[in-house]
Coordinates of C-alpha atoms and ligand atoms in Angstrom, one line a residue:
M1 CA 75.5 124.0 131.0
D2 CA 73.3 124.5 128.1
N3 CA 74.7 128.1 127.2
M4 CA 77.8 127.2 126.2
G5 CA 78.7 127.9 122.7
K6 CA 80.9 126.1 120.1
C7 CA 84.0 128.1 119.1
D8 CA 87.0 127.6 116.9
A9 CA 88.9 126.6 120.0
N10 CA 86.6 123.7 120.8
Y11 CA 84.6 122.8 117.8
T12 CA 86.6 122.0 114.3
Q13 CA 85.1 120.6 111.1
L14 CA 86.4 116.8 111.1
T15 CA 88.4 116.0 108.0
P16 CA 91.3 113.8 106.9
L17 CA 93.2 116.7 105.9
T18 CA 94.1 117.4 109.3
F19 CA 96.1 113.9 109.3
I20 CA 98.7 115.3 106.6
K21 CA 99.1 118.5 108.2
R22 CA 100.1 116.7 111.3
A23 CA 102.0 114.4 109.7
A24 CA 104.2 117.0 108.2
A25 CA 104.7 118.7 111.6
V26 CA 105.2 115.3 113.6
Y27 CA 106.8 112.8 111.4
A28 CA 108.5 115.4 108.9
D29 CA 111.5 113.4 108.5
R30 CA 110.0 110.0 108.3
P31 CA 109.6 108.0 104.9
S32 CA 106.1 108.8 103.5
I33 CA 106.2 107.2 100.4
I34 CA 108.5 104.2 98.7
Y35 CA 108.0 103.4 95.1
Q36 CA 110.7 101.5 93.3
S37 CA 113.8 103.7 93.9
T38 CA 111.9 106.8 94.8
R39 CA 111.4 108.0 98.3
F40 CA 109.6 110.8 100.1
T41 CA 109.2 112.0 103.6
W42 CA 106.0 113.5 105.2
S43 CA 107.3 117.1 104.8
Q44 CA 107.9 116.3 100.9
T45 CA 104.7 114.7 100.5
Y46 CA 102.7 117.6 102.5
N47 CA 104.8 119.8 100.0
R48 CA 104.1 118.1 96.7
C49 CA 100.1 117.9 97.7
R50 CA 99.9 121.9 98.6
R51 CA 101.8 122.8 95.2
L52 CA 99.2 120.2 93.5
A53 CA 96.3 121.8 95.0
S54 CA 97.4 125.2 94.4
S55 CA 97.8 124.1 90.5
F56 CA 94.4 122.5 90.8
R57 CA 92.8 126.1 91.9
S58 CA 94.8 127.9 89.0
L59 CA 93.0 125.4 86.4
N60 CA 89.7 126.7 87.8
I61 CA 88.8 123.8 90.1
V62 CA 86.3 125.3 92.5
N63 CA 85.0 123.9 95.5
N64 CA 82.7 120.4 94.8
D65 CA 84.1 120.0 91.5
V66 CA 84.8 116.5 90.5
V67 CA 88.5 115.5 89.8
S68 CA 88.6 112.0 88.3
V69 CA 92.0 109.5 88.3
L70 CA 92.8 106.6 86.4
A71 CA 95.9 105.2 88.0
P72 CA 97.1 102.0 89.6
N73 CA 98.9 102.5 93.3
V74 CA 101.5 104.8 92.1
P75 CA 102.7 108.1 94.6
A76 CA 100.3 110.4 92.6
M77 CA 97.2 108.3 93.3
Y78 CA 98.3 108.5 96.9
E79 CA 98.8 112.2 96.9
M80 CA 95.7 113.1 95.1
H81 CA 93.9 111.6 98.0
F82 CA 94.9 114.8 99.9
A83 CA 95.7 117.4 96.9
V84 CA 92.1 116.9 95.7
P85 CA 90.4 117.9 98.7
M86 CA 92.9 120.6 99.8
A87 CA 91.8 122.4 96.7
G88 CA 88.2 122.0 97.9
A89 CA 87.3 119.5 95.4
V90 CA 86.0 115.8 95.4
L91 CA 88.1 112.7 94.5
N92 CA 86.7 110.3 91.9
A93 CA 89.4 107.3 91.8
I94 CA 88.1 105.3 89.3
N95 CA 88.4 101.2 88.9
T96 CA 91.3 100.7 86.6
R97 CA 89.8 97.3 85.3
L98 CA 86.6 99.0 84.0
D99 CA 86.2 99.0 80.2
A100 CA 86.2 102.3 78.3
K101 CA 82.4 102.4 78.0
N102 CA 82.2 102.1 81.9
I103 CA 84.8 105.0 82.3
A104 CA 83.2 107.1 79.8
T105 CA 79.8 106.6 81.8
I106 CA 81.5 107.5 85.0
L107 CA 83.3 110.6 83.6
Q108 CA 79.9 111.8 82.2
H109 CA 77.7 110.9 85.5
S110 CA 80.3 112.5 87.6
E111 CA 80.8 115.8 85.4
A112 CA 84.6 115.3 86.0
K113 CA 86.1 118.7 85.3
L114 CA 89.8 117.1 85.4
F115 CA 90.8 113.9 84.5
L116 CA 94.3 112.6 85.6
V117 CA 95.4 109.4 83.7
D118 CA 98.5 107.3 84.6
C119 CA 100.9 106.6 81.6
Q120 CA 100.0 102.9 81.6
M121 CA 96.2 103.8 81.3
V122 CA 96.5 106.1 78.3
P123 CA 95.1 103.6 75.6
L124 CA 92.0 103.0 77.9
A125 CA 91.6 106.6 78.8
H126 CA 92.1 107.4 75.0
E127 CA 89.1 105.2 74.0
A128 CA 86.9 106.3 77.1
L129 CA 87.2 109.9 75.9
K130 CA 86.4 108.8 72.4
I131 CA 83.1 107.4 73.6
L132 CA 82.5 110.4 76.1
L133 CA 82.5 112.8 73.0
K134 CA 81.0 110.9 70.3
E135 CA 78.6 108.5 71.8
L136 CA 77.7 110.5 75.0
S137 CA 78.0 113.8 73.7
S138 CA 79.4 115.0 77.0
P139 CA 81.9 118.1 77.6
M140 CA 85.6 116.7 77.8
P141 CA 87.4 117.2 81.1
L142 CA 90.8 118.5 81.2
V143 CA 93.4 115.9 80.8
V144 CA 96.5 115.5 82.8
V145 CA 98.9 112.7 82.1
I146 CA 100.7 111.2 85.2
D147 CA 104.3 110.0 84.0
D148 CA 105.9 107.3 86.0
V149 CA 107.7 109.4 88.7
D150 CA 110.8 106.8 89.0
S151 CA 111.5 105.9 85.6
P152 CA 109.6 108.4 83.5
T153 CA 108.3 107.0 79.8
G154 CA 108.0 110.4 78.1
I155 CA 104.4 109.3 77.0
R156 CA 102.1 112.4 76.9
F157 CA 98.5 112.7 76.7
G158 CA 96.1 115.5 77.1
E159 CA 97.0 119.2 77.9
L160 CA 99.1 119.0 81.0
E161 CA 101.5 116.6 82.8
Y162 CA 101.6 115.7 86.8
E163 CA 105.1 116.5 87.8
Q164 CA 104.8 119.9 85.8
L165 CA 101.8 120.8 88.1
I166 CA 103.7 120.2 91.2
R167 CA 106.7 122.1 90.0
K168 CA 104.5 125.1 89.0
G169 CA 102.3 125.1 92.1
N170 CA 102.9 127.2 95.5
P171 CA 104.4 125.1 98.3
Q172 CA 102.8 127.7 100.7
F173 CA 99.2 127.1 99.3
V174 CA 96.8 126.9 102.4
A175 CA 94.4 124.2 101.9
T176 CA 90.9 125.2 101.0
E177 CA 89.1 125.5 104.4
V178 CA 86.6 122.9 105.0
I179 CA 83.6 125.0 105.9
N180 CA 81.3 122.2 106.7
E181 CA 82.3 118.8 107.6
W182 CA 79.2 117.1 105.6
D183 CA 80.6 118.7 102.4
P184 CA 81.9 115.7 99.9
I185 CA 85.3 114.5 99.8
A186 CA 85.1 111.7 97.6
L187 CA 82.9 109.9 95.1
N188 CA 83.3 106.3 94.5
Y189 CA 81.6 104.2 92.0
T190 CA 80.4 100.6 93.2
S191 CA 81.7 98.0 91.1
G192 CA 78.4 96.9 90.0
T193 CA 78.6 93.1 91.3
T194 CA 74.8 93.0 91.7
S195 CA 73.4 95.9 89.7
A196 CA 74.3 99.1 87.8
P197 CA 77.2 101.4 89.4
K198 CA 76.1 103.7 91.5
G199 CA 78.1 107.0 92.7
V200 CA 78.8 106.6 96.6
V201 CA 79.3 110.1 98.1
Y202 CA 81.5 110.5 101.3
S203 CA 81.8 113.4 103.5
H204 CA 84.7 114.8 105.2
R205 CA 83.3 113.8 108.5
G206 CA 82.2 110.3 107.3
A207 CA 86.1 109.8 106.1
F208 CA 87.7 111.0 109.3
L209 CA 85.7 109.0 111.4
S210 CA 85.9 105.9 109.4
T211 CA 89.8 106.3 109.1
M212 CA 89.9 106.8 113.1
S213 CA 87.6 103.6 113.5
M214 CA 89.7 101.5 111.1
L215 CA 93.1 102.4 112.7
L216 CA 91.6 101.2 116.2
G217 CA 89.8 98.1 114.5
W218 CA 93.2 96.9 113.3
N219 CA 95.1 98.1 116.2
M220 CA 97.6 99.9 113.7
G221 CA 100.3 101.6 115.9
T222 CA 102.6 104.2 114.8
E223 CA 105.0 104.0 112.0
P224 CA 103.3 101.2 110.0
V225 CA 105.0 100.0 106.7
H226 CA 101.8 99.6 104.7
M227 CA 102.1 97.9 101.1
W228 CA 99.6 99.0 98.7
S229 CA 98.3 95.3 97.8
L230 CA 94.7 96.9 98.0
P231 CA 93.6 99.2 94.9
M232 CA 93.5 102.5 96.4
F233 CA 90.3 103.1 94.3
H234 CA 88.5 100.4 96.4
C235 CA 86.7 102.7 98.9
N236 CA 90.0 105.0 98.9
G237 CA 92.1 102.1 100.1
W238 CA 89.5 101.0 102.7
T239 CA 90.5 104.6 104.3
F240 CA 93.9 103.7 104.7
T241 CA 95.2 106.3 102.1
W242 CA 94.4 108.9 105.1
G243 CA 95.0 106.4 107.9
V244 CA 98.7 105.8 107.0
A245 CA 99.3 109.8 107.2
A246 CA 97.4 109.6 110.4
R247 CA 100.1 107.1 111.8
G248 CA 103.0 108.5 110.3
G249 CA 103.3 105.3 108.7
T250 CA 105.3 104.6 105.2
N251 CA 103.4 103.8 101.9
V252 CA 105.0 101.1 100.0
C253 CA 103.7 101.6 96.5
I254 CA 103.4 98.9 94.1
R255 CA 102.3 98.8 90.3
N256 CA 101.1 95.2 90.0
T257 CA 100.0 92.7 92.8
T258 CA 102.4 90.1 91.6
A259 CA 103.6 87.8 94.1
E260 CA 107.2 88.7 93.5
E261 CA 106.5 92.2 93.9
M262 CA 104.7 91.6 97.1
Y263 CA 107.3 89.2 98.6
N264 CA 110.1 91.5 97.4
S265 CA 108.5 94.5 99.0
I266 CA 107.8 92.7 102.4
A267 CA 111.7 91.7 102.5
L268 CA 113.2 94.9 101.1
H269 CA 110.9 97.4 103.2
G270 CA 110.1 95.5 106.1
V271 CA 106.2 95.7 105.2
T272 CA 104.3 95.1 108.7
H273 CA 100.7 95.8 107.2
M274 CA 98.7 95.2 103.9
C275 CA 95.1 94.8 102.9
C276 CA 93.6 92.6 100.4
A277 CA 90.7 90.5 99.2
P278 CA 90.9 87.1 100.1
I279 CA 91.5 86.0 96.4
V280 CA 95.0 87.6 96.7
F281 CA 95.6 84.8 99.4
N282 CA 96.0 82.5 96.5
I283 CA 98.6 84.4 94.8
L284 CA 100.5 84.4 98.0
L285 CA 100.1 80.9 98.8
E286 CA 100.8 79.7 95.1
A287 CA 104.1 81.4 94.6
E288 CA 107.5 79.6 94.5
R289 CA 108.9 81.8 97.2
R290 CA 106.8 82.2 100.0
K291 CA 109.1 82.9 103.0
L292 CA 108.1 85.6 105.3
T293 CA 111.1 87.4 106.7
S294 CA 109.1 89.2 109.5
P295 CA 105.5 88.8 110.6
V296 CA 102.9 90.8 108.2
Q297 CA 99.5 92.0 109.2
I298 CA 96.6 91.4 106.7
L299 CA 93.5 93.2 106.9
T300 CA 90.9 91.0 104.5
G301 CA 87.3 91.6 103.4
G302 CA 85.2 92.6 100.2
A303 CA 84.4 88.8 99.8
P304 CA 84.1 86.0 102.3
P305 CA 87.5 84.4 103.3
P306 CA 87.2 80.5 103.6
A307 CA 88.3 79.4 107.1
A308 CA 90.4 76.7 105.0
L309 CA 92.5 79.9 103.2
L310 CA 92.8 81.7 106.8
E311 CA 94.4 78.5 108.1
K312 CA 96.9 78.2 105.3
M313 CA 97.9 81.7 105.3
E314 CA 98.2 81.9 109.3
R315 CA 100.5 78.8 108.9
L316 CA 102.7 80.8 106.6
G317 CA 103.2 83.2 109.3
F318 CA 100.7 86.1 108.1
K319 CA 98.5 87.8 111.0
I320 CA 95.1 88.1 109.8
V321 CA 92.2 90.5 110.7
H322 CA 89.0 90.1 108.9
A323 CA 86.6 92.7 108.1
Y324 CA 83.1 93.2 106.2
G325 CA 82.2 96.2 104.2
L326 CA 80.7 97.9 101.4
T327 CA 81.5 100.9 99.2
E328 CA 78.4 102.5 100.8
A329 CA 80.1 102.1 104.5
T330 CA 83.3 103.9 103.5
G331 CA 84.9 100.3 103.6
P332 CA 84.8 98.1 106.6
A333 CA 81.6 98.2 108.7
L334 CA 82.1 94.9 110.7
V335 CA 85.4 93.6 112.1
C336 CA 86.0 90.4 113.6
E337 CA 87.2 91.5 116.6
W338 CA 89.7 88.8 118.2
R339 CA 89.1 87.8 121.8
D340 CA 92.1 86.5 123.8
Q341 CA 90.4 83.6 125.1
W342 CA 90.2 82.1 121.6
D343 CA 94.1 82.0 121.3
V344 CA 94.1 78.7 123.2
L345 CA 92.1 77.1 120.4
A346 CA 93.5 74.9 117.6
L347 CA 94.3 76.6 114.4
E348 CA 91.3 75.1 112.6
E349 CA 88.8 76.2 115.2
R350 CA 90.4 80.0 115.5
S351 CA 90.1 80.1 111.6
K352 CA 86.2 79.2 112.0
L353 CA 85.7 81.9 114.4
K354 CA 87.8 84.5 112.3
A355 CA 85.9 83.7 108.9
R356 CA 82.7 85.2 110.7
Q357 CA 82.3 89.0 109.8
G358 CA 82.3 90.3 113.3
V359 CA 81.0 93.3 115.0
G360 CA 80.3 96.9 114.3
V361 CA 83.2 99.1 113.9
L362 CA 83.5 102.3 116.6
T363 CA 82.0 104.7 114.0
L364 CA 78.7 102.8 113.7
E365 CA 76.2 103.5 116.0
D366 CA 74.8 100.1 115.6
A367 CA 75.0 96.9 113.1
D368 CA 72.1 94.3 113.3
V369 CA 70.6 91.8 111.2
K370 CA 66.8 92.3 110.7
D371 CA 63.9 90.7 109.3
M372 CA 62.9 92.4 105.9
V373 CA 59.3 92.0 106.3
T374 CA 58.7 92.7 110.1
M375 CA 62.1 94.8 110.3
R376 CA 62.7 93.2 113.8
S377 CA 66.0 92.0 114.9
V378 CA 66.5 88.4 114.4
P379 CA 67.4 86.4 117.6
R380 CA 70.9 85.8 118.6
D381 CA 71.0 82.0 117.6
G382 CA 73.3 81.8 114.7
K383 CA 70.7 80.4 112.4
T384 CA 67.8 82.9 111.8
M385 CA 68.6 84.8 108.7
G386 CA 67.9 88.2 108.0
E387 CA 69.4 91.1 106.1
I388 CA 72.6 92.8 107.6
V389 CA 71.7 96.6 108.4
L390 CA 73.9 99.6 109.6
R391 CA 73.8 102.8 111.0
G392 CA 76.1 105.6 112.0
S393 CA 78.7 108.2 110.9
S394 CA 80.7 105.9 108.5
I395 CA 77.5 105.3 106.1
M396 CA 77.9 107.2 102.9
K397 CA 75.9 110.7 102.4
G398 CA 74.0 109.0 99.6
Y399 CA 73.9 108.2 95.9
F400 CA 74.9 110.9 93.3
K401 CA 72.2 112.2 91.6
D402 CA 69.9 109.4 92.7
P403 CA 67.6 110.3 95.5
A404 CA 65.2 107.3 94.8
A405 CA 67.9 104.9 95.2
T406 CA 69.4 107.0 98.4
A407 CA 65.7 106.7 99.9
K408 CA 65.6 103.0 99.3
A409 CA 68.7 102.2 100.7
F410 CA 68.2 104.1 104.1
K411 CA 64.6 102.8 104.7
G412 CA 63.5 103.0 108.2
G413 CA 66.5 104.7 109.4
W414 CA 69.0 101.9 108.4
F415 CA 71.2 101.3 105.6
W416 CA 70.4 98.2 104.1
T417 CA 73.3 96.0 102.8
G418 CA 71.7 93.6 100.6
D419 CA 73.5 90.8 102.4
V420 CA 71.9 88.1 104.2
G421 CA 73.2 87.0 107.7
V422 CA 73.0 85.6 111.0
V423 CA 73.9 86.7 114.5
H424 CA 75.5 84.5 117.0
Q425 CA 75.0 84.3 120.5
D426 CA 78.0 86.2 121.2
G427 CA 76.8 89.0 119.1
Y428 CA 79.1 88.4 116.0
I429 CA 77.5 88.6 112.7
E430 CA 78.2 86.1 109.9
I431 CA 77.1 86.7 106.4
K432 CA 75.6 83.7 104.7
D433 CA 75.2 85.1 101.0
R434 CA 74.3 88.4 99.1
S435 CA 70.5 88.2 98.9
K436 CA 70.7 87.8 95.1
D437 CA 73.0 84.8 95.5
V438 CA 71.0 82.9 97.7
I439 CA 70.2 79.5 95.9
I440 CA 66.1 78.2 96.3
S441 CA 66.2 74.7 95.9
G442 CA 62.7 73.0 96.3
G443 CA 61.9 76.1 98.6
E444 CA 64.8 75.5 100.7
N445 CA 67.4 78.4 101.0
I446 CA 71.0 77.3 100.2
C447 CA 73.6 79.9 100.9
S448 CA 76.5 79.8 98.2
I449 CA 79.2 81.0 100.8
E450 CA 78.6 77.8 102.9
L451 CA 79.4 75.5 100.1
E452 CA 82.2 77.6 99.0
N453 CA 83.6 77.2 102.4
V454 CA 83.2 73.5 102.1
L455 CA 84.8 73.1 98.6
Y456 CA 87.8 75.4 99.7
G457 CA 88.4 72.8 102.4
H458 CA 89.4 70.3 99.6
P459 CA 93.0 70.2 99.4
N460 CA 93.2 70.8 95.7
V461 CA 90.7 73.2 95.0
V462 CA 92.3 76.7 94.4
E463 CA 89.1 78.7 94.0
A464 CA 85.4 77.9 94.3
A465 CA 82.1 79.6 93.4
V466 CA 78.7 78.2 93.7
V467 CA 75.7 79.7 91.9
A468 CA 72.2 78.7 90.7
M469 CA 71.6 76.3 88.0
P470 CA 67.9 75.7 86.7
H471 CA 66.6 72.3 87.8
P472 CA 63.3 70.8 86.6
K473 CA 62.4 69.3 90.1
W474 CA 63.9 71.6 92.4
G475 CA 63.7 75.1 90.4
E476 CA 67.2 75.7 91.3
S477 CA 70.1 73.7 92.3
P478 CA 73.8 74.4 93.1
C479 CA 76.3 74.5 90.4
A480 CA 79.8 74.5 91.6
F481 CA 82.7 76.4 89.6
V482 CA 86.3 75.3 90.8
S483 CA 90.0 75.8 89.7
V484 CA 92.1 73.2 91.0
K485 CA 95.8 72.9 91.7
K486 CA 97.9 72.5 88.4
G487 CA 98.8 68.7 87.9
S488 CA 96.5 67.5 90.8
G489 CA 94.1 65.9 88.6
A490 CA 91.0 66.5 90.6
S491 CA 88.0 65.1 89.2
E492 CA 84.3 65.9 89.4
S493 CA 83.5 62.8 91.2
E494 CA 86.3 63.4 93.7
I495 CA 85.0 66.7 94.6
L496 CA 81.4 65.6 94.8
D497 CA 82.6 62.7 97.3
Y498 CA 84.1 65.1 99.2
C499 CA 81.0 67.5 99.5
R500 CA 78.9 64.3 100.1
N501 CA 81.0 63.8 103.2
N502 CA 80.7 67.5 104.2
L503 CA 77.4 68.5 103.1
A504 CA 73.6 68.0 104.0
G505 CA 72.3 66.2 101.1
F506 CA 69.9 68.9 99.8
M507 CA 72.9 71.3 99.6
M508 CA 75.0 69.1 97.3
P509 CA 76.1 70.8 94.0
K510 CA 74.5 69.0 91.0
K511 CA 77.6 69.9 89.0
V512 CA 81.1 70.7 89.1
V513 CA 82.8 73.0 86.4
F514 CA 86.4 73.1 86.2
M515 CA 87.9 76.4 85.1
E516 CA 91.5 77.3 84.9
E517 CA 90.7 80.5 86.7
L518 CA 87.5 81.9 88.0
P519 CA 86.5 85.4 86.4
K520 CA 86.9 88.2 89.1
T521 CA 86.4 91.9 89.2
A522 CA 89.3 94.4 90.0
T523 CA 88.4 94.2 93.6
G524 CA 89.0 90.5 93.8
K525 CA 85.5 89.3 93.7
I526 CA 84.4 86.6 91.7
Q527 CA 82.0 87.8 89.3
K528 CA 79.0 85.4 90.0
F529 CA 76.8 87.0 87.3
E530 CA 79.0 85.5 84.8
L531 CA 79.1 82.2 86.2
R532 CA 75.1 82.5 86.6
A533 CA 75.1 83.2 82.8
M534 CA 77.2 80.0 82.1
A535 CA 75.1 78.1 84.4
E536 CA 71.8 79.2 83.0
K537 CA 72.8 77.4 79.6
F538 CA 72.9 74.0 81.5
K539 CA 69.4 74.1 80.6
I540 CA 66.9 71.3 80.9
S541 CA 64.3 70.3 78.1
D542 CA 61.4 72.3 77.2
H543 CA 58.8 69.9 78.9
H544 CA 60.3 70.9 82.2
Q545 CA 59.8 74.7 81.7
Q546 CA 56.6 74.6 83.5
P547 CA 57.5 73.3 86.8
Q548 CA 60.6 75.4 86.8
K549 CA 58.5 78.5 86.3
Q550 CA 56.7 77.6 89.3
Q551 CA 59.7 76.8 91.3
Q552 CA 60.8 80.4 90.3
Q553 CA 57.7 81.9 91.7
Q554 CA 58.1 79.9 94.9
K555 CA 61.8 81.4 94.9
K556 CA 60.5 84.9 94.5
N557 CA 58.2 84.6 97.5
K558 CA 60.7 82.7 99.6
K559 CA 63.8 84.9 99.0
K560 CA 62.2 87.7 101.3
E561 CA 62.0 85.8 104.1
Y562 CA 65.1 84.4 104.7
P563 CA 63.8 81.4 107.2
A564 CA 65.8 79.4 109.8
A565 CA 68.6 77.3 108.3
R566 CA 67.7 73.8 108.4
K567 CA 68.2 71.4 111.1
E568 CA 71.2 69.6 109.2
E569 CA 73.2 72.8 109.5
Q570 CA 72.5 72.9 113.5
G571 CA 75.8 71.1 114.1
H572 CA 77.7 73.8 112.3
H573 CA 76.3 76.5 114.3
D574 CA 76.5 74.6 117.5
Q575 CA 79.9 74.3 116.9
I576 CA 80.7 77.9 116.5
L577 CA 78.6 78.8 119.4
A578 CA 80.6 76.6 121.4
L579 CA 84.1 77.9 120.0
S580 CA 82.8 81.4 120.6
R581 CA 81.9 81.0 124.4
L582 CA 85.5 80.1 125.1
Ligands
ADP601 P1 80.2 95.9 94.7 O1 78.9 95.8 95.8 O2 79.8 96.7 93.8 O3 80.8 94.5 94.7 P2 81.7 96.7 97.1 O4 83.1 96.4 97.2 O5 80.9 97.8 97.9 O6 81.0 96.6 95.7 O7 80.8 95.3 97.7 C1 80.4 94.9 98.9 C2 79.9 93.6 99.0 O8 81.0 92.6 99.2 C3 79.2 93.4 100.5 O9 78.0 93.8 100.2 C4 79.4 91.8 100.6 O10 78.2 91.3 99.7 C5 80.6 91.6 100.2 N1 81.6 91.7 101.3 C6 82.4 92.5 101.5 N2 83.3 92.1 102.8 C7 82.7 90.8 103.0 C8 83.2 89.8 103.8 N3 84.0 89.8 104.6 N4 82.7 88.4 103.7 C9 81.9 88.3 102.7 N5 81.3 89.2 101.9 C10 82.0 90.5 101.9

């Protein structure tokens, strides 16, 4: 059996480009895109992508060139996920909420040859290009403006216009052959929540396999109606840009994720699926109109969804699947696979189980939690903490132009996520914190996510985040930032009383700060570094500085260990264990 060779009949390169070719053949007349009053079918979308790819080639875009795009979830953004790799190029979808300086840095670092800009983003792109040219002295990419396909604005910017490229392109263009599935398909910059943004490179193979495992992980059947409430620039829409084509589904594109637009789209187009960060739950929950006309499946992740919010959403009729992931893992890496036997549990208990991050997606060879020093797996006891590590075909190729950071991330044959977690007895992983967010108080590790989960249980709390605040005696202590329901009049003492009834004493926040809204990134993560900077200012007087320094040293030593959680937390772990056994 050893001498059987690979040939074109039995071995082809894995690439998501096969999804659109198949969609055009199998689902030709089914709707591919709905955007305001614009409608496309799969045969039209394929045709438009072929034309666009041929235009890119005639603009001298060659294999492995980077094509950057700055656009919200409009049809062009979707089409580029196929057209750019069809031209052999690499798609760089830029976070639309970055400032001009960051965008310029990405254009420079990625060495973008083409830059496509949505009409709404022109002022920001203009600023970025000025910085690129004047401050960074970098060559300018060729600029293409994307006018609104449904209601053209007439805004022009740069040399070319998107629809013109499509009109001029060749509809018979044959996609550039993927010679090697390991070739790059996308370059996504991390949002830099914890460190400077890095350019994460995906291969065709990784993108293909991740898409397949997400379709299975979410049980997405054929003909889903998928609303784009998740920015497509975020890990290529957690691979569903490619995945909706694979399932012959419909992409409902929306410019803004307002409650009105989302509820309207759900009612008008019969949306069946949507992805979003848990922060979008608040938008959906706080809206005046909150009626669901049909059940909607939500895949949530990107930040921890508090059990209390999951419960409220399920009461509204949304069916939620929880996943955990990172840019480096091509989006979701763990999914909280639901067990039928949990259906009999009360909603509150189901929500607690669902708030766990779960088990590795099928593309991963393994997902584990390891002690950072010994690199041994932690016991499955739901309390011993370690770093979440992953390995498998959905992990990035590496960081663009950064071999040192790549080698560090891949130490010992695993991808180290920088997230601290535990493994429950049933094998489900639960994240406890980002390693940089763990609060060390008097030498004890306090996980901010646990405190936030408690705060979200308060009926008037809308958003909550807990960060470290300097403390004269304990080195650090928890400081809670919350936004509360308008008109609820919730006070600090009320919140603290609630915490006292639900938390071990050493975990109690020492201060509660009320904000109208907590600062967030474009991908819906609360910007803890901003809150930390604020908490830093709640400084203690100078004579406390020395003990504080000592405590900080203690913190540095301690952070590497992630010791078992304190006994007081045992109750919670036992509860999860008992529930998961059901
Ligand atoms: P950045 O790291 O720049 O914010 P990512 O989108 O890659 O960009 O963020 C990945 C991080 O988001 C993870 O390392 C983890 O800390 C957090 N995260 C993602 N999904 C979840 C989840 N379901 N629960 C808790 N945290 C999550």
